Amino acid sequence: MLRAVRLDGDTFRELRDDPKATLQSLLLVAIIGLCYGAGLGSFDFFLSGISLLGVLSLAVLGLFSSLVLALVWSGITFLIVSKIFRRAADYGAFSRPFFFSWAPGVLFILMSAPVPILFEIVRAVGAAWIAIASVFAVKHATGVSIQQSMLTFIGCTLIVVLVLSVLPIG
């Protein structure tokens, strides 16, 4: 995790080539989701007074949401890289480094501090760091250029935002 957070290209390539790291990468995404949900829930607990059950519910929701988001996001990214940039890779080899690029998300647990500005700073820094790490992970996992990897991230972001804006959620 620490090497992935440091954007170490060798780490992303090692993860690509290590099929035993698949479960670890999925567990990492689940941990990140728990950190986000627990951080958000704890912040609401301290400031808004939601119940401990509400905090637990947000943590569990964060866990499942992160897994769904990671699978959808990585799937769209994989399709863009394989179909548009014509890079041959299997999904497992691609997804391991991609999921490990979410490692900076452990910072989300710091959102639990009852200080609104700290909450926003931690959320923004964590999200930006994950975005940058995912660009590096895609670059090193597939061999595309950094520009192609950034275009993939932007394209995937636009697709996800478009789909979420069309879906009648909430």
CSV table of N, CA and C in Angstrom, one decimal:
chain,number,residue,atom,x,y,z
A,1,MET,N,0.8,-1.2,0.0
A,1,MET,CA,0.0,0.0,0.0
A,1,MET,C,0.9,1.3,0.0
A,2,LEU,N,1.9,1.3,0.8
A,2,LEU,CA,2.7,2.4,0.9
A,2,LEU,C,3.4,2.7,-0.4
A,3,ARG,N,3.9,1.7,-1.1
A,3,ARG,CA,4.5,1.9,-2.4
A,3,ARG,C,3.5,2.3,-3.5
A,4,ALA,N,2.3,1.9,-3.4
A,4,ALA,CA,1.3,2.3,-4.3
A,4,ALA,C,0.9,3.8,-4.0
A,5,VAL,N,0.9,4.2,-2.8
A,5,VAL,CA,0.6,5.6,-2.4
A,5,VAL,C,1.7,6.5,-2.9
A,6,ARG,N,2.9,6.0,-3.0
A,6,ARG,CA,4.1,6.8,-3.5
A,6,ARG,C,4.2,6.8,-5.0
A,7,LEU,N,3.2,6.1,-5.7
A,7,LEU,CA,3.1,6.1,-7.1
A,7,LEU,C,4.3,5.4,-7.8
A,8,ASP,N,4.7,4.3,-7.1
A,8,ASP,CA,5.9,3.6,-7.6
A,8,ASP,C,5.5,2.7,-8.7
A,9,GLY,N,6.0,2.9,-9.9
A,9,GLY,CA,5.7,2.2,-11.1
A,9,GLY,C,6.0,0.7,-11.0
A,10,ASP,N,7.1,0.4,-10.3
A,10,ASP,CA,7.5,-1.0,-10.2
A,10,ASP,C,6.4,-1.8,-9.4
A,11,THR,N,5.9,-1.1,-8.4
A,11,THR,CA,4.8,-1.8,-7.6
A,11,THR,C,3.6,-2.1,-8.4
A,12,PHE,N,3.2,-1.1,-9.3
A,12,PHE,CA,2.0,-1.4,-10.1
A,12,PHE,C,2.3,-2.5,-11.1
A,13,ARG,N,3.5,-2.6,-11.6
A,13,ARG,CA,3.8,-3.7,-12.5
A,13,ARG,C,3.9,-5.0,-11.8
A,14,GLU,N,4.4,-5.0,-10.6
A,14,GLU,CA,4.4,-6.2,-9.8
A,14,GLU,C,3.0,-6.7,-9.5
A,15,LEU,N,2.2,-5.8,-9.1
A,15,LEU,CA,0.8,-6.2,-8.9
A,15,LEU,C,0.1,-6.7,-10.1
A,16,ARG,N,0.4,-6.1,-11.2
A,16,ARG,CA,-0.2,-6.6,-12.5
A,16,ARG,C,0.2,-8.1,-12.7
A,17,ASP,N,1.4,-8.4,-12.4
A,17,ASP,CA,1.9,-9.8,-12.7
A,17,ASP,C,1.7,-10.8,-11.5
A,18,ASP,N,1.0,-10.4,-10.4
A,18,ASP,CA,0.9,-11.2,-9.3
A,18,ASP,C,-0.6,-11.6,-9.1
A,19,PRO,N,-1.1,-12.7,-9.6
A,19,PRO,CA,-2.5,-13.1,-9.5
A,19,PRO,C,-2.9,-13.4,-8.0
A,20,LYS,N,-1.9,-13.6,-7.1
A,20,LYS,CA,-2.3,-13.8,-5.7
A,20,LYS,C,-2.7,-12.5,-5.0
A,21,ALA,N,-2.5,-11.4,-5.6
A,21,ALA,CA,-2.8,-10.1,-5.0
A,21,ALA,C,-4.3,-9.7,-5.3
A,22,THR,N,-5.0,-10.5,-6.0
A,22,THR,CA,-6.4,-10.1,-6.4
A,22,THR,C,-7.3,-9.9,-5.2
A,23,LEU,N,-7.3,-10.9,-4.3
A,23,LEU,CA,-8.1,-10.7,-3.1
A,23,LEU,C,-7.7,-9.5,-2.2
A,24,GLN,N,-6.4,-9.3,-2.1
A,24,GLN,CA,-5.8,-8.2,-1.4
A,24,GLN,C,-6.3,-6.9,-2.0
A,25,SER,N,-6.3,-6.8,-3.3
A,25,SER,CA,-6.8,-5.5,-3.9
A,25,SER,C,-8.2,-5.3,-3.7
A,26,LEU,N,-9.1,-6.3,-3.7
A,26,LEU,CA,-10.5,-6.1,-3.4
A,26,LEU,C,-10.7,-5.8,-2.0
A,27,LEU,N,-9.9,-6.4,-1.1
A,27,LEU,CA,-10.1,-6.1,0.4
A,27,LEU,C,-9.6,-4.6,0.6
A,28,LEU,N,-8.6,-4.2,-0.1
A,28,LEU,CA,-8.2,-2.8,0.0
A,28,LEU,C,-9.3,-1.8,-0.3
A,29,VAL,N,-10.0,-2.1,-1.4
A,29,VAL,CA,-11.1,-1.3,-1.9
A,29,VAL,C,-12.2,-1.3,-0.8
A,30,ALA,N,-12.5,-2.4,-0.2
A,30,ALA,CA,-13.5,-2.5,0.9
A,30,ALA,C,-13.0,-1.7,2.1
A,31,ILE,N,-11.8,-1.7,2.4
A,31,ILE,CA,-11.2,-1.0,3.6
A,31,ILE,C,-11.4,0.5,3.3
A,32,ILE,N,-11.1,0.9,2.1
A,32,ILE,CA,-11.2,2.4,1.7
A,32,ILE,C,-12.7,2.8,1.8
A,33,GLY,N,-13.6,1.9,1.4
A,33,GLY,CA,-15.0,2.2,1.5
A,33,GLY,C,-15.4,2.4,3.0
A,34,LEU,N,-14.9,1.5,3.8
A,34,LEU,CA,-15.2,1.5,5.3
A,34,LEU,C,-14.6,2.8,5.8
A,35,CYS,N,-13.4,3.2,5.4
A,35,CYS,CA,-12.8,4.5,5.9
A,35,CYS,C,-13.7,5.7,5.5
A,36,TYR,N,-14.2,5.7,4.3
A,36,TYR,CA,-15.0,6.8,3.8
A,36,TYR,C,-16.3,6.8,4.6
A,37,GLY,N,-17.0,5.7,4.7
A,37,GLY,CA,-18.3,5.6,5.4
A,37,GLY,C,-18.1,5.9,6.8
A,38,ALA,N,-17.1,5.4,7.5
A,38,ALA,CA,-16.9,5.6,8.9
A,38,ALA,C,-16.5,7.1,9.1
A,39,GLY,N,-15.7,7.7,8.3
A,39,GLY,CA,-15.3,9.1,8.4
A,39,GLY,C,-16.5,10.0,8.3
A,40,LEU,N,-17.3,9.7,7.2
A,40,LEU,CA,-18.5,10.5,7.0
A,40,LEU,C,-19.5,10.3,8.1
A,41,GLY,N,-19.7,9.1,8.6
A,41,GLY,CA,-20.7,8.8,9.7
A,41,GLY,C,-20.2,9.5,11.0
A,42,SER,N,-18.9,9.4,11.3
A,42,SER,CA,-18.4,9.9,12.5
A,42,SER,C,-18.5,11.5,12.5
A,43,PHE,N,-18.2,12.1,11.4
A,43,PHE,CA,-18.4,13.5,11.2
A,43,PHE,C,-19.8,13.9,11.5
A,44,ASP,N,-20.8,13.2,10.9
A,44,ASP,CA,-22.2,13.5,11.1
A,44,ASP,C,-22.6,13.2,12.6
A,45,PHE,N,-22.0,12.2,13.2
A,45,PHE,CA,-22.3,11.9,14.6
A,45,PHE,C,-21.9,13.0,15.5
A,46,PHE,N,-20.7,13.6,15.2
A,46,PHE,CA,-20.2,14.7,16.1
A,46,PHE,C,-21.0,16.0,15.8
A,47,LEU,N,-21.3,16.3,14.5
A,47,LEU,CA,-21.9,17.6,14.2
A,47,LEU,C,-23.4,17.5,14.2
A,48,SER,N,-24.0,16.5,13.6
A,48,SER,CA,-25.4,16.4,13.5
A,48,SER,C,-26.1,15.6,14.5
A,49,GLY,N,-25.4,14.8,15.2
A,49,GLY,CA,-25.9,13.9,16.2
A,49,GLY,C,-26.7,12.7,15.7
A,50,ILE,N,-26.2,12.1,14.6
A,50,ILE,CA,-26.9,10.9,14.1
A,50,ILE,C,-26.5,9.8,15.1
A,51,SER,N,-27.2,8.7,15.1
A,51,SER,CA,-27.0,7.6,16.0
A,51,SER,C,-25.7,6.8,15.6
A,52,LEU,N,-25.3,5.9,16.6
A,52,LEU,CA,-24.2,5.1,16.3
A,52,LEU,C,-24.6,4.0,15.2
A,53,LEU,N,-25.9,3.7,15.2
A,53,LEU,CA,-26.4,2.8,14.1
A,53,LEU,C,-26.3,3.5,12.8
A,54,GLY,N,-26.5,4.8,12.7
A,54,GLY,CA,-26.3,5.6,11.5
A,54,GLY,C,-24.9,5.6,11.0
A,55,VAL,N,-24.0,5.7,12.0
A,55,VAL,CA,-22.5,5.6,11.7
A,55,VAL,C,-22.2,4.3,11.1
A,56,LEU,N,-22.7,3.2,11.7
A,56,LEU,CA,-22.4,1.9,11.3
A,56,LEU,C,-23.0,1.7,9.9
A,57,SER,N,-24.2,2.2,9.7
A,57,SER,CA,-24.9,2.0,8.4
A,57,SER,C,-24.1,2.7,7.3
A,58,LEU,N,-23.6,3.9,7.6
A,58,LEU,CA,-22.8,4.6,6.6
A,58,LEU,C,-21.5,3.9,6.3
A,59,ALA,N,-20.9,3.3,7.3
A,59,ALA,CA,-19.7,2.5,7.1
A,59,ALA,C,-19.9,1.3,6.2
A,60,VAL,N,-21.0,0.6,6.4
A,60,VAL,CA,-21.4,-0.6,5.6
A,60,VAL,C,-21.7,-0.1,4.2
A,61,LEU,N,-22.5,1.0,4.1
A,61,LEU,CA,-22.9,1.5,2.8
A,61,LEU,C,-21.6,1.9,2.0
A,62,GLY,N,-20.7,2.5,2.7
A,62,GLY,CA,-19.4,2.9,2.1
A,62,GLY,C,-18.6,1.7,1.5
A,63,LEU,N,-18.6,0.6,2.3
A,63,LEU,CA,-18.0,-0.6,1.9
A,63,LEU,C,-18.6,-1.1,0.6
A,64,PHE,N,-19.9,-1.3,0.6
A,64,PHE,CA,-20.5,-1.9,-0.6
A,64,PHE,C,-20.4,-0.9,-1.8
A,65,SER,N,-20.6,0.4,-1.5
A,65,SER,CA,-20.5,1.4,-2.6
A,65,SER,C,-19.2,1.4,-3.2
A,66,SER,N,-18.1,1.3,-2.4
A,66,SER,CA,-16.8,1.4,-3.0
A,66,SER,C,-16.5,0.2,-3.9
A,67,LEU,N,-17.0,-1.0,-3.5
A,67,LEU,CA,-16.8,-2.2,-4.3
A,67,LEU,C,-17.5,-2.1,-5.6
A,68,VAL,N,-18.7,-1.6,-5.6
A,68,VAL,CA,-19.5,-1.4,-6.8
A,68,VAL,C,-18.8,-0.4,-7.7
A,69,LEU,N,-18.5,0.8,-7.1
A,69,LEU,CA,-17.8,1.8,-7.9
A,69,LEU,C,-16.5,1.4,-8.5
A,70,ALA,N,-15.7,0.7,-7.7
A,70,ALA,CA,-14.4,0.2,-8.2
A,70,ALA,C,-14.6,-0.8,-9.3
A,71,LEU,N,-15.5,-1.7,-9.2
A,71,LEU,CA,-15.7,-2.6,-10.3
A,71,LEU,C,-16.3,-1.9,-11.6
A,72,VAL,N,-17.2,-1.0,-11.4
A,72,VAL,CA,-17.7,-0.3,-12.6
A,72,VAL,C,-16.6,0.6,-13.2
A,73,TRP,N,-15.9,1.4,-12.3
A,73,TRP,CA,-14.9,2.3,-12.8
A,73,TRP,C,-13.8,1.5,-13.5
A,74,SER,N,-13.3,0.4,-12.9
A,74,SER,CA,-12.2,-0.3,-13.5
A,74,SER,C,-12.7,-1.0,-14.8
A,75,GLY,N,-14.0,-1.4,-14.8
A,75,GLY,CA,-14.5,-2.0,-16.1
A,75,GLY,C,-14.5,-1.0,-17.2
A,76,ILE,N,-15.0,0.2,-16.9
A,76,ILE,CA,-15.1,1.2,-18.0
A,76,ILE,C,-13.7,1.6,-18.4
A,77,THR,N,-12.8,1.7,-17.5
A,77,THR,CA,-11.4,2.1,-17.8
A,77,THR,C,-10.7,1.0,-18.6
A,78,PHE,N,-11.0,-0.3,-18.2
A,78,PHE,CA,-10.4,-1.4,-19.0
A,78,PHE,C,-10.9,-1.4,-20.4
A,79,LEU,N,-12.2,-1.1,-20.6
A,79,LEU,CA,-12.8,-1.1,-21.9
A,79,LEU,C,-12.2,0.0,-22.8
A,80,ILE,N,-12.0,1.2,-22.2
A,80,ILE,CA,-11.4,2.3,-22.9
A,80,ILE,C,-9.9,1.9,-23.3
A,81,VAL,N,-9.2,1.4,-22.4
A,81,VAL,CA,-7.8,1.1,-22.7
A,81,VAL,C,-7.7,-0.1,-23.7
A,82,SER,N,-8.5,-1.1,-23.6
A,82,SER,CA,-8.4,-2.2,-24.5
A,82,SER,C,-9.0,-2.0,-25.8
A,83,LYS,N,-10.1,-1.2,-25.9
A,83,LYS,CA,-10.8,-1.0,-27.2
A,83,LYS,C,-10.3,0.3,-27.9
A,84,ILE,N,-10.1,1.3,-27.2
A,84,ILE,CA,-9.7,2.6,-27.9
A,84,ILE,C,-8.1,2.6,-28.1
A,85,PHE,N,-7.4,2.3,-27.0
A,85,PHE,CA,-5.9,2.3,-27.2
A,85,PHE,C,-5.3,0.9,-27.6
A,86,ARG,N,-6.2,-0.1,-27.7
A,86,ARG,CA,-5.8,-1.4,-28.2
A,86,ARG,C,-4.7,-2.0,-27.4
A,87,ARG,N,-4.8,-2.0,-26.1
A,87,ARG,CA,-3.8,-2.6,-25.3
A,87,ARG,C,-4.3,-4.0,-24.9
A,88,ALA,N,-3.5,-5.0,-25.1
A,88,ALA,CA,-4.0,-6.4,-24.7
A,88,ALA,C,-3.6,-6.6,-23.3
A,89,ALA,N,-4.6,-6.8,-22.4
A,89,ALA,CA,-4.3,-7.2,-21.0
A,89,ALA,C,-5.6,-7.9,-20.5
A,90,ASP,N,-5.4,-8.7,-19.6
A,90,ASP,CA,-6.6,-9.3,-19.0
A,90,ASP,C,-7.1,-8.5,-17.8
A,91,TYR,N,-8.4,-8.6,-17.6
A,91,TYR,CA,-9.0,-7.7,-16.6
A,91,TYR,C,-8.3,-7.9,-15.2
A,92,GLY,N,-8.0,-9.1,-14.8
A,92,GLY,CA,-7.4,-9.3,-13.5
A,92,GLY,C,-6.1,-8.6,-13.3
A,93,ALA,N,-5.2,-8.7,-14.4
A,93,ALA,CA,-3.9,-8.1,-14.4
A,93,ALA,C,-4.1,-6.6,-14.3
A,94,PHE,N,-5.1,-6.1,-15.0
A,94,PHE,CA,-5.3,-4.6,-15.0
A,94,PHE,C,-5.9,-4.1,-13.6
A,95,SER,N,-6.9,-4.9,-13.1
A,95,SER,CA,-7.6,-4.4,-11.9
A,95,SER,C,-6.8,-4.4,-10.6
A,96,ARG,N,-5.9,-5.3,-10.5
A,96,ARG,CA,-5.1,-5.3,-9.2
A,96,ARG,C,-4.3,-4.0,-9.0
A,97,PRO,N,-3.5,-3.5,-9.9
A,97,PRO,CA,-2.9,-2.2,-9.7
A,97,PRO,C,-3.9,-1.1,-9.6
A,98,PHE,N,-5.0,-1.2,-10.4
A,98,PHE,CA,-6.0,-0.1,-10.3
A,98,PHE,C,-6.6,0.0,-8.9
A,99,PHE,N,-7.0,-1.2,-8.4
A,99,PHE,CA,-7.6,-1.2,-7.0
A,99,PHE,C,-6.6,-0.7,-6.0
A,100,PHE,N,-5.3,-1.1,-6.1
A,100,PHE,CA,-4.3,-0.6,-5.2
A,100,PHE,C,-4.1,0.9,-5.3
A,101,SER,N,-4.4,1.5,-6.4
A,101,SER,CA,-4.2,2.9,-6.5
A,101,SER,C,-5.2,3.7,-5.6
A,102,TRP,N,-6.2,3.0,-5.1
A,102,TRP,CA,-7.1,3.6,-4.1
A,102,TRP,C,-6.5,3.7,-2.7
A,103,ALA,N,-5.3,3.2,-2.5
A,103,ALA,CA,-4.7,3.2,-1.2
A,103,ALA,C,-4.7,4.5,-0.4
A,104,PRO,N,-4.6,5.7,-1.1
A,104,PRO,CA,-4.6,6.9,-0.4
A,104,PRO,C,-5.9,7.2,0.3
A,105,GLY,N,-6.9,6.4,-0.1
A,105,GLY,CA,-8.3,6.6,0.5
A,105,GLY,C,-8.3,6.3,2.0
A,106,VAL,N,-7.3,5.6,2.6
A,106,VAL,CA,-7.3,5.4,4.0
A,106,VAL,C,-7.3,6.8,4.8
A,107,LEU,N,-6.9,7.8,4.1
A,107,LEU,CA,-7.0,9.2,4.7
A,107,LEU,C,-8.5,9.6,5.0
A,108,PHE,N,-9.4,8.9,4.3
A,108,PHE,CA,-10.8,9.3,4.5
A,108,PHE,C,-11.3,9.1,6.0
A,109,ILE,N,-10.6,8.3,6.7
A,109,ILE,CA,-11.0,8.1,8.1
A,109,ILE,C,-10.8,9.4,8.9
A,110,LEU,N,-9.9,10.2,8.4
A,110,LEU,CA,-9.6,11.5,9.1
A,110,LEU,C,-10.8,12.5,8.9
A,111,MET,N,-11.7,12.2,8.1
A,111,MET,CA,-12.9,13.0,7.9
A,111,MET,C,-13.8,13.0,9.2
A,112,SER,N,-13.5,12.1,10.1
A,112,SER,CA,-14.3,11.9,11.3
A,112,SER,C,-14.1,13.1,12.3
A,113,ALA,N,-13.1,13.9,12.1
A,113,ALA,CA,-12.8,15.0,13.0
A,113,ALA,C,-14.0,16.0,12.8
A,114,PRO,N,-14.5,16.5,13.9
A,114,PRO,CA,-15.7,17.4,13.8
A,114,PRO,C,-15.3,18.8,13.5
A,115,VAL,N,-14.5,19.0,12.5
A,115,VAL,CA,-14.1,20.3,12.0
A,115,VAL,C,-14.4,20.3,10.5
A,116,PRO,N,-15.4,21.1,10.1
A,116,PRO,CA,-15.9,21.1,8.7
A,116,PRO,C,-14.8,21.3,7.7
A,117,ILE,N,-13.9,22.3,7.9
A,117,ILE,CA,-12.9,22.6,6.9
A,117,ILE,C,-11.9,21.4,6.7
A,118,LEU,N,-11.6,20.7,7.9
A,118,LEU,CA,-10.7,19.6,7.8
A,118,LEU,C,-11.4,18.4,7.1
A,119,PHE,N,-12.7,18.2,7.3
A,119,PHE,CA,-13.5,17.2,6.6
A,119,PHE,C,-13.3,17.4,5.1
A,120,GLU,N,-13.6,18.7,4.6
A,120,GLU,CA,-13.5,19.0,3.2
A,120,GLU,C,-12.1,18.8,2.6
A,121,ILE,N,-11.1,19.3,3.4
A,121,ILE,CA,-9.7,19.1,2.9
A,121,ILE,C,-9.3,17.7,2.8
A,122,VAL,N,-9.6,16.9,3.8
A,122,VAL,CA,-9.3,15.5,3.7
A,122,VAL,C,-10.0,14.8,2.5
A,123,ARG,N,-11.3,15.1,2.4
A,123,ARG,CA,-12.0,14.4,1.3
A,123,ARG,C,-11.4,14.9,-0.1
A,124,ALA,N,-11.1,16.1,-0.3
A,124,ALA,CA,-10.6,16.6,-1.5
A,124,ALA,C,-9.2,16.0,-1.8
A,125,VAL,N,-8.3,16.1,-0.8
A,125,VAL,CA,-6.9,15.5,-1.0
A,125,VAL,C,-7.0,14.0,-1.2
A,126,GLY,N,-7.8,13.3,-0.5
A,126,GLY,CA,-7.9,11.9,-0.7
A,126,GLY,C,-8.4,11.5,-2.1
A,127,ALA,N,-9.4,12.2,-2.5
A,127,ALA,CA,-10.0,12.0,-3.9
A,127,ALA,C,-9.0,12.3,-5.0
A,128,ALA,N,-8.3,13.4,-4.8
A,128,ALA,CA,-7.3,13.9,-5.8
A,128,ALA,C,-6.1,12.9,-5.9
A,129,TRP,N,-5.7,12.4,-4.7
A,129,TRP,CA,-4.6,11.5,-4.6
A,129,TRP,C,-5.0,10.2,-5.3
A,130,ILE,N,-6.2,9.7,-5.1
A,130,ILE,CA,-6.6,8.5,-5.7
A,130,ILE,C,-6.7,8.7,-7.2
A,131,ALA,N,-7.2,9.8,-7.7
A,131,ALA,CA,-7.3,10.1,-9.1
A,131,ALA,C,-5.9,10.0,-9.7
A,132,ILE,N,-4.9,10.7,-9.1
A,132,ILE,CA,-3.5,10.7,-9.6
A,132,ILE,C,-2.9,9.3,-9.6
A,133,ALA,N,-3.1,8.6,-8.5
A,133,ALA,CA,-2.6,7.3,-8.4
A,133,ALA,C,-3.2,6.3,-9.4
A,134,SER,N,-4.5,6.5,-9.7
A,134,SER,CA,-5.1,5.6,-10.7
A,134,SER,C,-4.6,5.9,-12.1
A,135,VAL,N,-4.3,7.1,-12.4
A,135,VAL,CA,-3.7,7.5,-13.7
A,135,VAL,C,-2.3,6.7,-13.8
A,136,PHE,N,-1.5,6.8,-12.8
A,136,PHE,CA,-0.2,6.1,-12.8
A,136,PHE,C,-0.4,4.6,-12.8
A,137,ALA,N,-1.4,4.1,-12.1
A,137,ALA,CA,-1.6,2.6,-12.1
A,137,ALA,C,-2.0,2.1,-13.5
A,138,VAL,N,-2.9,2.9,-14.2
A,138,VAL,CA,-3.3,2.5,-15.6
A,138,VAL,C,-2.1,2.6,-16.5
A,139,LYS,N,-1.3,3.6,-16.4
A,139,LYS,CA,-0.1,3.8,-17.2
A,139,LYS,C,0.8,2.6,-17.1
A,140,HIS,N,1.1,2.2,-15.8
A,140,HIS,CA,2.1,1.1,-15.6
A,140,HIS,C,1.5,-0.3,-15.8
A,141,ALA,N,0.2,-0.4,-15.6
A,141,ALA,CA,-0.4,-1.7,-15.7
A,141,ALA,C,-0.6,-2.1,-17.2
A,142,THR,N,-0.8,-1.1,-18.1
A,142,THR,CA,-1.1,-1.4,-19.5
A,142,THR,C,-0.1,-0.9,-20.4
A,143,GLY,N,0.8,-0.1,-20.0
A,143,GLY,CA,1.9,0.4,-20.9
A,143,GLY,C,1.4,1.6,-21.8
A,144,VAL,N,0.3,2.2,-21.5
A,144,VAL,CA,-0.1,3.4,-22.3
A,144,VAL,C,0.7,4.6,-21.8
A,145,SER,N,0.7,5.6,-22.6
A,145,SER,CA,1.4,6.8,-22.2
A,145,SER,C,0.6,7.5,-21.1
A,146,ILE,N,1.3,8.5,-20.4
A,146,ILE,CA,0.6,9.2,-19.3
A,146,ILE,C,-0.6,10.0,-19.9
A,147,GLN,N,-0.4,10.5,-21.1
A,147,GLN,CA,-1.5,11.3,-21.7
A,147,GLN,C,-2.7,10.4,-22.0
A,148,GLN,N,-2.4,9.2,-22.5
A,148,GLN,CA,-3.5,8.3,-22.8
A,148,GLN,C,-4.2,7.8,-21.5
A,149,SER,N,-3.4,7.7,-20.4
A,149,SER,CA,-4.0,7.3,-19.1
A,149,SER,C,-4.8,8.4,-18.6
A,150,MET,N,-4.4,9.7,-18.7
A,150,MET,CA,-5.2,10.8,-18.3
A,150,MET,C,-6.5,10.9,-19.1
A,151,LEU,N,-6.4,10.7,-20.4
A,151,LEU,CA,-7.6,10.8,-21.2
A,151,LEU,C,-8.5,9.7,-20.8
A,152,THR,N,-8.0,8.5,-20.5
A,152,THR,CA,-8.9,7.4,-20.0
A,152,THR,C,-9.6,7.8,-18.7
A,153,PHE,N,-8.9,8.4,-17.8
A,153,PHE,CA,-9.5,8.8,-16.6
A,153,PHE,C,-10.6,9.9,-16.8
A,154,ILE,N,-10.3,10.8,-17.7
A,154,ILE,CA,-11.3,11.9,-18.0
A,154,ILE,C,-12.5,11.3,-18.6
A,155,GLY,N,-12.2,10.4,-19.6
A,155,GLY,CA,-13.4,9.7,-20.3
A,155,GLY,C,-14.2,8.9,-19.4
A,156,CYS,N,-13.6,8.2,-18.5
A,156,CYS,CA,-14.3,7.4,-17.5
A,156,CYS,C,-15.1,8.2,-16.6
A,157,THR,N,-14.5,9.3,-16.1
A,157,THR,CA,-15.2,10.2,-15.2
A,157,THR,C,-16.4,10.8,-15.9
A,158,LEU,N,-16.3,11.2,-17.1
A,158,LEU,CA,-17.4,11.8,-17.9
A,158,LEU,C,-18.5,10.7,-18.0
A,159,ILE,N,-18.2,9.5,-18.3
A,159,ILE,CA,-19.2,8.4,-18.5
A,159,ILE,C,-19.9,8.2,-17.2
A,160,VAL,N,-19.1,8.0,-16.1
A,160,VAL,CA,-19.8,7.8,-14.8
A,160,VAL,C,-20.7,8.9,-14.4
A,161,VAL,N,-20.2,10.2,-14.6
A,161,VAL,CA,-21.1,11.3,-14.2
A,161,VAL,C,-22.3,11.4,-15.1
A,162,LEU,N,-22.2,11.1,-16.3
A,162,LEU,CA,-23.3,11.1,-17.2
A,162,LEU,C,-24.3,10.0,-16.8
A,163,VAL,N,-23.8,8.8,-16.6
A,163,VAL,CA,-24.7,7.7,-16.2
A,163,VAL,C,-25.4,8.0,-14.8
A,164,LEU,N,-24.7,8.6,-13.9
A,164,LEU,CA,-25.3,8.9,-12.6
A,164,LEU,C,-26.3,10.0,-12.7
A,165,SER,N,-26.0,10.9,-13.6
A,165,SER,CA,-27.0,12.1,-13.8
A,165,SER,C,-28.3,11.6,-14.4
A,166,VAL,N,-28.3,10.5,-15.2
A,166,VAL,CA,-29.4,10.0,-15.8
A,166,VAL,C,-30.2,9.1,-14.9
A,167,LEU,N,-29.5,8.3,-14.1
A,167,LEU,CA,-30.2,7.4,-13.2
A,167,LEU,C,-31.1,8.1,-12.1
A,168,PRO,N,-32.3,7.6,-11.9
A,168,PRO,CA,-33.1,8.2,-10.9
A,168,PRO,C,-32.8,7.7,-9.5
A,169,ILE,N,-31.7,8.2,-8.9
A,169,ILE,CA,-31.2,7.7,-7.6
A,169,ILE,C,-31.7,8.8,-6.6
A,170,GLY,N,-32.2,8.3,-5.5
A,170,GLY,CA,-32.6,9.1,-4.4
A,170,GLY,C,-33.7,10.0,-4.6
